[in-house]
PDB file of C-alpha atoms in Angstrom:
ATOM      1  CA  UNK N 104     109.810 126.023 132.080  1.00  0.00           C
ATOM      2  CA  UNK N 105     107.631 122.832 132.004  1.00  0.00           C
ATOM      3  CA  UNK N 106     105.554 124.181 129.131  1.00  0.00           C
ATOM      4  CA  UNK N 107     108.414 124.512 126.578  1.00  0.00           C
ATOM      5  CA  UNK N 108     109.674 121.043 127.533  1.00  0.00           C
ATOM      6  CA  UNK N 109     106.200 119.594 126.985  1.00  0.00           C
ATOM      7  CA  UNK N 110     105.976 121.347 123.619  1.00  0.00           C
ATOM      8  CA  UNK N 111     109.366 119.961 122.553  1.00  0.00           C
ATOM      9  CA  UNK N 112     108.347 116.485 123.649  1.00  0.00           C
ATOM     10  CA  UNK N 113     105.101 116.649 121.652  1.00  0.00           C
ATOM     11  CA  UNK N 114     106.985 117.949 118.621  1.00  0.00           C
ATOM     12  CA  UNK N 115     109.529 115.117 118.879  1.00  0.00           C
ATOM     13  CA  UNK N 116     106.750 112.515 119.187  1.00  0.00           C
ATOM     14  CA  UNK N 117     104.967 114.009 116.176  1.00  0.00           C
ATOM     15  CA  UNK N 118     108.126 113.942 114.040  1.00  0.00           C
ATOM     16  CA  UNK N 119     109.015 110.396 115.139  1.00  0.00           C
ATOM     17  CA  UNK N 120     105.469 109.206 114.417  1.00  0.00           C
ATOM     18  CA  UNK N 121     105.453 110.784 110.953  1.00  0.00           C
ATOM     19  CA  UNK N 122     108.798 109.214 110.016  1.00  0.00           C
ATOM     20  CA  UNK N 123     107.659 105.825 111.304  1.00  0.00           C
ATOM     21  CA  UNK N 124     104.448 106.156 109.275  1.00  0.00           C
ATOM     22  CA  UNK N 125     106.479 106.963 106.157  1.00  0.00           C
ATOM     23  CA  UNK N 126     108.692 103.945 106.831  1.00  0.00           C
ATOM     24  CA  UNK N 127     105.685 101.611 107.071  1.00  0.00           C
ATOM     25  CA  UNK N 128     104.180 103.127 103.925  1.00  0.00           C
ATOM     26  CA  UNK N 129     107.457 102.752 102.025  1.00  0.00           C
ATOM     27  CA  UNK N 130     107.638  99.092 103.075  1.00  0.00           C
ATOM     28  CA  UNK N 131     104.155  98.320 101.700  1.00  0.00           C
ATOM     29  CA  UNK N 132     104.843 100.230  98.473  1.00  0.00           C
ATOM     30  CA  UNK N 133     108.146  98.411  97.934  1.00  0.00           C
ATOM     31  CA  UNK N 134     106.500  95.074  98.752  1.00  0.00           C
ATOM     32  CA  UNK N 135     103.819  95.751  96.127  1.00  0.00           C
ATOM     33  CA  UNK N 136     106.444  96.519  93.489  1.00  0.00           C
ATOM     34  CA  UNK N 137     108.686  93.536  94.222  1.00  0.00           C
ATOM     35  CA  UNK N 138     105.988  90.892  94.704  1.00  0.00           C
ATOM     36  CA  UNK N 139     103.143  91.974  92.416  1.00  0.00           C
ATOM     37  CA  UNK N 140     104.071  94.632  89.856  1.00  0.00           C
ATOM     38  CA  UNK N 141     107.590  93.829  88.638  1.00  0.00           C
ATOM     39  CA  UNK N 142     107.041  90.053  88.148  1.00  0.00           C
ATOM     40  CA  UNK N 143     103.893  90.794  86.114  1.00  0.00           C
ATOM     41  CA  UNK N 144     105.567  93.558  84.065  1.00  0.00           C
ATOM     42  CA  UNK N 145     103.261  96.220  85.551  1.00  0.00           C
ATOM     43  CA  UNK N 146     104.377  99.766  86.293  1.00  0.00           C
ATOM     44  CA  UNK N 147     103.186 102.691  88.366  1.00  0.00           C
ATOM     45  CA  UNK N 148     102.828 106.258  87.108  1.00  0.00           C
ATOM     46  CA  UNK N 149     105.201 109.207  87.427  1.00  0.00           C
ATOM     47  CA  UNK N 150     108.857 108.934  88.404  1.00  0.00           C
ATOM     48  CA  UNK N 151     108.325 105.477  89.893  1.00  0.00           C
ATOM     49  CA  UNK N 152     106.903 104.300  86.573  1.00  0.00           C
ATOM     50  CA  UNK N 153     109.833 105.735  84.583  1.00  0.00           C
ATOM     51  CA  UNK N 154     112.233 104.063  87.037  1.00  0.00           C
ATOM     52  CA  UNK N 155     110.483 100.739  86.488  1.00  0.00           C
ATOM     53  CA  UNK N 156     110.678 101.126  82.693  1.00  0.00           C
ATOM     54  CA  UNK N 157     114.427 101.794  82.866  1.00  0.00           C
ATOM     55  CA  UNK N 158     114.870  98.940  85.336  1.00  0.00           C
ATOM     56  CA  UNK N 159     113.136  96.543  82.956  1.00  0.00           C
ATOM     57  CA  UNK N 160     115.608  97.581  80.252  1.00  0.00           C
ATOM     58  CA  UNK N 161     118.794  97.542  82.332  1.00  0.00           C
ATOM     59  CA  UNK N 162     117.859  95.143  85.146  1.00  0.00           C
ATOM     60  CA  UNK N 163     115.248  95.112  87.909  1.00  0.00           C
ATOM     61  CA  UNK N 164     117.916  95.402  90.599  1.00  0.00           C
ATOM     62  CA  UNK N 165     118.483  99.024  89.502  1.00  0.00           C
ATOM     63  CA  UNK N 166     114.986 100.312  90.405  1.00  0.00           C
ATOM     64  CA  UNK N 167     116.214 101.888  93.654  1.00  0.00           C
ATOM     65  CA  UNK N 168     119.054 103.742  91.928  1.00  0.00           C
ATOM     66  CA  UNK N 169     116.857 105.071  89.123  1.00  0.00           C
ATOM     67  CA  UNK N 170     114.255 106.147  91.691  1.00  0.00           C
ATOM     68  CA  UNK N 171     116.772 108.213  93.652  1.00  0.00           C
ATOM     69  CA  UNK N 172     118.514 109.718  90.602  1.00  0.00           C
ATOM     70  CA  UNK N 173     115.306 110.707  88.787  1.00  0.00           C
ATOM     71  CA  UNK N 174     113.843 112.294  91.919  1.00  0.00           C
ATOM     72  CA  UNK N 175     116.861 114.515  92.625  1.00  0.00           C
ATOM     73  CA  UNK N 176     115.830 117.334  90.216  1.00  0.00           C
ATOM     74  CA  UNK N 177     112.386 117.403  91.801  1.00  0.00           C
ATOM     75  CA  UNK N 178     113.909 117.563  95.282  1.00  0.00           C
ATOM     76  CA  UNK N 179     115.727 120.700  94.116  1.00  0.00           C
ATOM     77  CA  UNK N 180     112.459 122.140  92.769  1.00  0.00           C
ATOM     78  CA  UNK N 181     110.764 121.425  96.087  1.00  0.00           C
ATOM     79  CA  UNK N 182     113.647 123.189  97.887  1.00  0.00           C
ATOM     80  CA  UNK N 183     113.244 126.261  95.654  1.00  0.00           C
ATOM     81  CA  UNK N 184     109.474 126.518  95.297  1.00  0.00           C
ATOM     82  CA  UNK N 185     107.725 124.733  98.171  1.00  0.00           C
ATOM     83  CA  UNK N 186     109.313 124.592 101.635  1.00  0.00           C
ATOM     84  CA  UNK N 187     112.474 123.140 103.092  1.00  0.00           C
ATOM     85  CA  UNK N 188     110.774 121.132 105.832  1.00  0.00           C
ATOM     86  CA  UNK N 189     108.887 119.243 103.107  1.00  0.00           C
ATOM     87  CA  UNK N 190     112.192 118.449 101.370  1.00  0.00           C
ATOM     88  CA  UNK N 191     113.414 116.673 104.518  1.00  0.00           C
ATOM     89  CA  UNK N 192     110.293 114.484 104.565  1.00  0.00           C
ATOM     90  CA  UNK N 193     110.551 113.855 100.832  1.00  0.00           C
ATOM     91  CA  UNK N 194     114.196 112.766 101.080  1.00  0.00           C
ATOM     92  CA  UNK N 195     113.348 110.463 103.998  1.00  0.00           C
ATOM     93  CA  UNK N 196     110.449 108.878 102.082  1.00  0.00           C
ATOM     94  CA  UNK N 197     112.596 108.312  98.967  1.00  0.00           C
ATOM     95  CA  UNK N 198     115.390 106.854 101.124  1.00  0.00           C
ATOM     96  CA  UNK N 199     113.026 104.439 102.916  1.00  0.00           C
ATOM     97  CA  UNK N 200     111.431 103.399  99.616  1.00  0.00           C
ATOM     98  CA  UNK N 201     114.791 102.791  97.917  1.00  0.00           C
ATOM     99  CA  UNK N 202     116.170 100.813 100.874  1.00  0.00           C
ATOM    100  CA  UNK N 203     113.120  98.539 101.075  1.00  0.00           C
ATOM    101  CA  UNK N 204     113.249  97.971  97.313  1.00  0.00           C
ATOM    102  CA  UNK N 205     116.819  96.723  97.760  1.00  0.00           C
ATOM    103  CA  UNK N 206     116.041  94.592 100.817  1.00  0.00           C
ATOM    104  CA  UNK N 207     112.969  92.951  99.278  1.00  0.00           C
ATOM    105  CA  UNK N 208     114.589  92.166  95.924  1.00  0.00           C
ATOM    106  CA  UNK N 209     114.835  88.413  96.525  1.00  0.00           C
ATOM    107  CA  UNK N 210     111.254  87.901  97.737  1.00  0.00           C
ATOM    108  CA  UNK N 211     109.236  85.250  95.850  1.00  0.00           C
ATOM    109  CA  UNK N 212     106.962  86.802  93.240  1.00  0.00           C
ATOM    110  CA  UNK N 213     103.202  86.574  92.748  1.00  0.00           C
ATOM    111  CA  UNK N 214     102.729  85.659  89.110  1.00  0.00           C
ATOM    112  CA  UNK N 215      99.736  83.302  88.970  1.00  0.00           C
ATOM    113  CA  UNK N 216      96.931  85.649  87.871  1.00  0.00           C
ATOM    114  CA  UNK N 217      97.389  89.114  86.373  1.00  0.00           C
ATOM    115  CA  UNK N 218      94.001  90.408  87.563  1.00  0.00           C
ATOM    116  CA  UNK N 219      94.780  89.450  91.144  1.00  0.00           C
ATOM    117  CA  UNK N 220      98.181  91.111  90.842  1.00  0.00           C
ATOM    118  CA  UNK N 221      96.532  94.312  89.525  1.00  0.00           C
ATOM    119  CA  UNK N 222      93.998  94.497  92.360  1.00  0.00           C
ATOM    120  CA  UNK N 223      96.147  93.346  95.287  1.00  0.00           C
ATOM    121  CA  UNK N 224      99.345  95.006  94.096  1.00  0.00           C
ATOM    122  CA  UNK N 225      97.579  98.253  93.191  1.00  0.00           C
ATOM    123  CA  UNK N 226      95.758  98.380  96.531  1.00  0.00           C
ATOM    124  CA  UNK N 227      98.953  97.677  98.481  1.00  0.00           C
ATOM    125  CA  UNK N 228     100.890 100.269  96.489  1.00  0.00           C
ATOM    126  CA  UNK N 229      98.154 102.873  96.996  1.00  0.00           C
ATOM    127  CA  UNK N 230      97.962 102.156 100.715  1.00  0.00           C
ATOM    128  CA  UNK N 231     101.727 102.572 101.065  1.00  0.00           C
ATOM    129  CA  UNK N 232     101.819 105.785  99.026  1.00  0.00           C
ATOM    130  CA  UNK N 233      98.835 107.108 100.966  1.00  0.00           C
ATOM    131  CA  UNK N 234     100.572 106.507 104.291  1.00  0.00           C
ATOM    132  CA  UNK N 235     103.673 108.310 103.022  1.00  0.00           C
ATOM    133  CA  UNK N 236     101.674 111.346 101.841  1.00  0.00           C
ATOM    134  CA  UNK N 237      99.514 111.407 104.975  1.00  0.00           C
ATOM    135  CA  UNK N 238     102.691 111.646 107.068  1.00  0.00           C
ATOM    136  CA  UNK N 239     104.087 114.526 105.016  1.00  0.00           C
ATOM    137  CA  UNK N 240     106.341 112.677 102.570  1.00  0.00           C
ATOM    138  CA  UNK N 241     106.456 112.082  98.834  1.00  0.00           C
ATOM    139  CA  UNK N 242     108.237 109.555  96.609  1.00  0.00           C
ATOM    140  CA  UNK N 243     107.166 110.865  93.210  1.00  0.00           C
ATOM    141  CA  UNK N 244     108.637 114.091  91.862  1.00  0.00           C
ATOM    142  CA  UNK N 245     105.825 114.593  89.336  1.00  0.00           C
ATOM    143  CA  UNK N 246     103.648 115.771  92.214  1.00  0.00           C
ATOM    144  CA  UNK N 247     106.171 118.559  92.881  1.00  0.00           C
ATOM    145  CA  UNK N 248     106.064 119.583  89.223  1.00  0.00           C
ATOM    146  CA  UNK N 249     102.252 119.473  89.311  1.00  0.00           C
ATOM    147  CA  UNK N 250     102.132 121.774  92.349  1.00  0.00           C
ATOM    148  CA  UNK N 251     104.482 124.290  90.696  1.00  0.00           C
ATOM    149  CA  UNK N 252     102.507 124.249  87.421  1.00  0.00           C
ATOM    150  CA  UNK N 253      99.298 124.664  89.395  1.00  0.00           C
ATOM    151  CA  UNK N 254     100.664 127.803  91.063  1.00  0.00           C
ATOM    152  CA  UNK N 255     101.955 129.340  87.827  1.00  0.00           C
ATOM    153  CA  UNK N 256      99.505 128.185  85.143  1.00  0.00           C
ATOM    154  CA  UNK N 257      96.317 127.372  87.031  1.00  0.00           C
ATOM    155  CA  UNK N 258      95.954 123.729  86.006  1.00  0.00           C
ATOM    156  CA  UNK N 259      94.913 121.461  88.862  1.00  0.00           C
ATOM    157  CA  UNK N 260      97.437 119.046  90.354  1.00  0.00           C
ATOM    158  CA  UNK N 261      95.298 116.100  89.236  1.00  0.00           C
ATOM    159  CA  UNK N 262      95.163 117.342  85.637  1.00  0.00           C
ATOM    160  CA  UNK N 263      98.944 117.749  85.421  1.00  0.00           C
ATOM    161  CA  UNK N 264      99.660 114.316  86.935  1.00  0.00           C
ATOM    162  CA  UNK N 265      97.117 112.643  84.639  1.00  0.00           C
ATOM    163  CA  UNK N 266      98.618 114.375  81.585  1.00  0.00           C
ATOM    164  CA  UNK N 267     102.172 113.292  82.512  1.00  0.00           C
ATOM    165  CA  UNK N 268     101.095 109.724  83.203  1.00  0.00           C
ATOM    166  CA  UNK N 269      99.549 109.430  79.739  1.00  0.00           C
ATOM    167  CA  UNK N 270     103.073 109.824  78.364  1.00  0.00           C
ATOM    168  CA  UNK N 271     104.530 107.375  80.902  1.00  0.00           C
ATOM    169  CA  UNK N 272     102.081 104.566  80.098  1.00  0.00           C
ATOM    170  CA  UNK N 273     102.159 105.410  76.398  1.00  0.00           C
ATOM    171  CA  UNK N 274     105.962 105.234  76.370  1.00  0.00           C
ATOM    172  CA  UNK N 275     105.833 101.886  78.159  1.00  0.00           C
ATOM    173  CA  UNK N 276     103.556 100.377  75.513  1.00  0.00           C
ATOM    174  CA  UNK N 277     105.590 101.894  72.665  1.00  0.00           C
ATOM    175  CA  UNK N 278     109.056 100.861  73.965  1.00  0.00           C
ATOM    176  CA  UNK N 279     108.096  97.206  74.461  1.00  0.00           C
ATOM    177  CA  UNK N 280     105.573  97.154  71.597  1.00  0.00           C
ATOM    178  CA  UNK N 281     102.888  95.735  73.887  1.00  0.00           C
ATOM    179  CA  UNK N 282      99.835  97.869  74.660  1.00  0.00           C
ATOM    180  CA  UNK N 283      98.316  95.169  76.870  1.00  0.00           C
ATOM    181  CA  UNK N 284     100.930  95.765  79.577  1.00  0.00           C
ATOM    182  CA  UNK N 285     100.351  99.513  79.276  1.00  0.00           C
ATOM    183  CA  UNK N 286      96.587  99.110  79.801  1.00  0.00           C
ATOM    184  CA  UNK N 287      97.114  96.667  82.665  1.00  0.00           C
ATOM    185  CA  UNK N 288      99.508  99.148  84.262  1.00  0.00           C
ATOM    186  CA  UNK N 289      96.910 101.900  83.871  1.00  0.00           C
ATOM    187  CA  UNK N 290      94.381  99.687  85.655  1.00  0.00           C
ATOM    188  CA  UNK N 291      96.908  99.113  88.451  1.00  0.00           C
ATOM    189  CA  UNK N 292      97.475 102.859  88.720  1.00  0.00           C
ATOM    190  CA  UNK N 293      93.708 103.511  89.001  1.00  0.00           C
ATOM    191  CA  UNK N 294      93.384 100.936  91.807  1.00  0.00           C
ATOM    192  CA  UNK N 295      96.409 102.439  93.580  1.00  0.00           C
ATOM    193  CA  UNK N 296      95.093 105.989  93.153  1.00  0.00           C
ATOM    194  CA  UNK N 297      91.668 105.180  94.633  1.00  0.00           C
ATOM    195  CA  UNK N 298      93.217 103.265  97.543  1.00  0.00           C
ATOM    196  CA  UNK N 299      95.637 106.124  98.189  1.00  0.00           C
ATOM    197  CA  UNK N 300      92.705 108.536  98.281  1.00  0.00           C
ATOM    198  CA  UNK N 301      90.948 106.345 100.857  1.00  0.00           C
ATOM    199  CA  UNK N 302      94.033 106.195 103.064  1.00  0.00           C
ATOM    200  CA  UNK N 303      94.643 109.959 102.892  1.00  0.00           C
ATOM    201  CA  UNK N 304      91.023 111.055 103.310  1.00  0.00           C
ATOM    202  CA  UNK N 305      89.943 108.221 105.605  1.00  0.00           C
ATOM    203  CA  UNK N 306      87.048 105.816 105.418  1.00  0.00           C
ATOM    204  CA  UNK N 307      84.665 108.043 107.344  1.00  0.00           C
ATOM    205  CA  UNK N 308      82.341 109.986 105.066  1.00  0.00           C
ATOM    206  CA  UNK N 309      81.882 113.262 106.876  1.00  0.00           C
ATOM    207  CA  UNK N 310      79.527 116.019 105.804  1.00  0.00           C
ATOM    208  CA  UNK N 311      79.386 119.658 106.789  1.00  0.00           C
ATOM    209  CA  UNK N 312      75.842 120.981 107.041  1.00  0.00           C
ATOM    210  CA  UNK N 313      74.652 124.599 107.071  1.00  0.00           C
ATOM    211  CA  UNK N 314      71.057 125.077 108.238  1.00  0.00           C
ATOM    212  CA  UNK N 315      69.104 128.313 107.867  1.00  0.00           C
ATOM    213  CA  UNK N 316      65.773 128.169 109.649  1.00  0.00           C
ATOM    214  CA  UNK N 317      63.286 130.282 111.576  1.00  0.00           C
ATOM    215  CA  UNK N 318      63.797 128.453 114.906  1.00  0.00           C
ATOM    216  CA  UNK N 319      67.573 127.994 115.350  1.00  0.00           C
ATOM    217  CA  UNK N 320      67.531 127.877 119.187  1.00  0.00           C
ATOM    218  CA  UNK N 321      64.787 125.272 119.398  1.00  0.00           C
ATOM    219  CA  UNK N 322      66.225 123.230 116.554  1.00  0.00           C
ATOM    220  CA  UNK N 323      69.719 123.210 118.082  1.00  0.00           C
ATOM    221  CA  UNK N 324      68.378 121.736 121.331  1.00  0.00           C
ATOM    222  CA  UNK N 325      66.452 119.029 119.478  1.00  0.00           C
ATOM    223  CA  UNK N 326      69.480 118.057 117.362  1.00  0.00           C
ATOM    224  CA  UNK N 327      71.755 117.933 120.402  1.00  0.00           C
ATOM    225  CA  UNK N 328      69.190 115.910 122.381  1.00  0.00           C
ATOM    226  CA  UNK N 329      68.133 113.412 119.716  1.00  0.00           C
ATOM    227  CA  UNK N 330      71.394 112.917 117.779  1.00  0.00           C
ATOM    228  CA  UNK N 331      74.043 113.946 120.315  1.00  0.00           C
ATOM    229  CA  UNK N 332      75.717 116.177 117.748  1.00  0.00           C
ATOM    230  CA  UNK N 333      77.710 119.301 118.523  1.00  0.00           C
ATOM    231  CA  UNK N 334      76.925 122.402 116.523  1.00  0.00           C
ATOM    232  CA  UNK N 335      77.974 126.033 116.134  1.00  0.00           C
ATOM    233  CA  UNK N 336      75.944 129.209 115.641  1.00  0.00           C
ATOM    234  CA  UNK N 337      77.167 131.453 112.831  1.00  0.00           C
ATOM    235  CA  UNK N 338      75.878 135.015 112.626  1.00  0.00           C
ATOM    236  CA  UNK N 339      74.371 135.730 109.220  1.00  0.00           C
ATOM    237  CA  UNK N 340      72.257 138.281 107.410  1.00  0.00           C
ATOM    238  CA  UNK N 341      69.593 137.764 104.783  1.00  0.00           C
ATOM    239  CA  UNK N 342      70.676 139.074 101.402  1.00  0.00           C
ATOM    240  CA  UNK N 343      67.133 139.968 100.365  1.00  0.00           C
ATOM    241  CA  UNK N 344      65.415 140.751 103.666  1.00  0.00           C
ATOM    242  CA  UNK N 345      68.458 142.216 105.411  1.00  0.00           C
ATOM    243  CA  UNK N 346      67.400 140.505 108.655  1.00  0.00           C
ATOM    244  CA  UNK N 347      69.955 139.160 111.107  1.00  0.00           C
ATOM    245  CA  UNK N 348      69.714 135.419 111.632  1.00  0.00           C
ATOM    246  CA  UNK N 349      71.605 132.516 113.190  1.00  0.00           C
ATOM    247  CA  UNK N 350      72.944 129.776 110.914  1.00  0.00           C
ATOM    248  CA  UNK N 351      73.611 126.326 112.352  1.00  0.00           C
ATOM    249  CA  UNK N 352      76.889 124.659 111.341  1.00  0.00           C
ATOM    250  CA  UNK N 353      77.109 120.900 111.983  1.00  0.00           C
ATOM    251  CA  UNK N 354      79.620 118.181 111.098  1.00  0.00           C
ATOM    252  CA  UNK N 355      77.872 114.840 110.758  1.00  0.00           C
ATOM    253  CA  UNK N 356      78.668 111.335 109.560  1.00  0.00           C
ATOM    254  CA  UNK N 357      76.872 110.030 106.486  1.00  0.00           C
ATOM    255  CA  UNK N 358      74.802 107.534 108.509  1.00  0.00           C
ATOM    256  CA  UNK N 359      73.275 110.337 110.623  1.00  0.00           C
ATOM    257  CA  UNK N 360      72.599 112.660 107.704  1.00  0.00           C
ATOM    258  CA  UNK N 361      69.158 111.318 106.754  1.00  0.00           C
ATOM    259  CA  UNK N 362      67.910 111.563 110.337  1.00  0.00           C
ATOM    260  CA  UNK N 363      69.309 115.085 110.670  1.00  0.00           C
ATOM    261  CA  UNK N 364      67.457 116.238 107.545  1.00  0.00           C
ATOM    262  CA  UNK N 365      64.263 114.581 108.779  1.00  0.00           C
ATOM    263  CA  UNK N 366      64.469 116.409 112.124  1.00  0.00           C
ATOM    264  CA  UNK N 367      65.167 119.790 110.518  1.00  0.00           C
ATOM    265  CA  UNK N 368      62.354 119.569 107.974  1.00  0.00           C
ATOM    266  CA  UNK N 369      59.974 118.187 110.583  1.00  0.00           C
ATOM    267  CA  UNK N 370      60.502 121.169 112.869  1.00  0.00           C
ATOM    268  CA  UNK N 371      60.749 123.766 110.090  1.00  0.00           C
ATOM    269  CA  UNK N 372      59.479 122.719 106.626  1.00  0.00           C
ATOM    270  CA  UNK N 373      60.743 126.021 105.159  1.00  0.00           C
ATOM    271  CA  UNK N 374      64.331 125.474 106.365  1.00  0.00           C
ATOM    272  CA  UNK N 375      67.246 125.647 103.922  1.00  0.00           C
ATOM    273  CA  UNK N 376      69.935 122.937 104.206  1.00  0.00           C
ATOM    274  CA  UNK N 377      73.321 123.062 102.421  1.00  0.00           C
ATOM    275  CA  UNK N 378      75.463 119.891 102.551  1.00  0.00           C
ATOM    276  CA  UNK N 379      79.119 119.510 101.536  1.00  0.00           C
ATOM    277  CA  UNK N 380      81.591 116.624 101.609  1.00  0.00           C
ATOM    278  CA  UNK N 381      84.510 116.741 104.041  1.00  0.00           C
ATOM    279  CA  UNK N 382      87.722 114.751 103.684  1.00  0.00           C
ATOM    280  CA  UNK N 383      88.990 115.189 107.213  1.00  0.00           C
ATOM    281  CA  UNK N 384      88.233 116.960 110.485  1.00  0.00           C
ATOM    282  CA  UNK N 385      90.950 117.586 113.065  1.00  0.00           C
ATOM    283  CA  UNK N 386      90.373 118.684 116.637  1.00  0.00           C
ATOM    284  CA  UNK N 387      92.319 118.634 119.878  1.00  0.00           C
ATOM    285  CA  UNK N 388      92.031 116.208 122.758  1.00  0.00           C
ATOM    286  CA  UNK N 389      89.990 118.624 124.881  1.00  0.00           C
ATOM    287  CA  UNK N 390      87.414 119.068 122.141  1.00  0.00           C
ATOM    288  CA  UNK N 391      87.273 115.290 121.596  1.00  0.00           C
ATOM    289  CA  UNK N 392      86.572 114.618 125.276  1.00  0.00           C
ATOM    290  CA  UNK N 393      83.921 117.349 125.365  1.00  0.00           C
ATOM    291  CA  UNK N 394      82.157 115.910 122.324  1.00  0.00           C
ATOM    292  CA  UNK N 395      82.130 112.416 123.835  1.00  0.00           C
ATOM    293  CA  UNK N 396      80.703 113.703 127.097  1.00  0.00           C
ATOM    294  CA  UNK N 397      78.015 115.668 125.274  1.00  0.00           C
ATOM    295  CA  UNK N 398      77.090 112.615 123.219  1.00  0.00           C
ATOM    296  CA  UNK N 399      76.871 110.424 126.357  1.00  0.00           C
ATOM    297  CA  UNK N 400      74.655 112.985 128.111  1.00  0.00           C
ATOM    298  CA  UNK N 401      72.376 113.223 125.079  1.00  0.00           C
ATOM    299  CA  UNK N 402      72.156 109.436 124.873  1.00  0.00           C
ATOM    300  CA  UNK N 403      71.331 109.168 128.590  1.00  0.00           C
ATOM    301  CA  UNK N 404      68.579 111.776 128.250  1.00  0.00           C
ATOM    302  CA  UNK N 405      67.146 109.827 125.334  1.00  0.00           C
ATOM    303  CA  UNK N 406      66.960 106.683 127.485  1.00  0.00           C
ATOM    304  CA  UNK N 407      65.173 108.590 130.221  1.00  0.00           C
TER     305      UNK N 407
END
């Protein structure tokens, strides 16, 4: 009996945390729009950008309503083609975003320098959108369309979103006969996109490393002792020689990568090292504690 209750409690905490994260992200995104983007006639891409174009025509107080109305068809597409649990998160994110846009309507604007508005507003908008996506939500229906097109036609999600946004920014410049605001908005979108990527992927630059060498046992002990890194043995077989061999798999931060390569090539100059970028690594509490203990033991041995 205690185990199911514990599981339900963890699930409730996870759901509550994700909704709170989406709420915070929606607040920052709405703050960026109200304080930095709208007063400087800048727009975002996708459905949010179209909503801002319509709001500039009919009145900035209508952004929230256009955002909700324009996203409804994409909510239906998500219900049909993705998964229903995602729809719940998407609706919550759109609701939080729309509410904060209404509540923050009367905030004083930042309209002194356009470049500052592009950088600060874009970064704040990207951070907010990144928090929403990282917690399982979405406020822009074009991402839903991009996922569906990716599944059916093979185009990447990034390609579809970029293609759609060309029309959004192009329409903005054409409607108001001012291509400067369209280019400034594109710059804002680029800043927001890069910031969003940082928030989703994290600031840590992790690498996964595969090492094929002639002395895997000896090398694993040296790496664990000198760097305090955990590693895994993967059973492999030479494609040419047909010999069985152990491959070392290691996840390492960028700052330790140079030292890791130096150790490997020092011990085995003929070793083969394959390095790939990682966006995120997730592991449970037990594994985290074990890794910390192993690192402390390795550090203590190094002092001795």
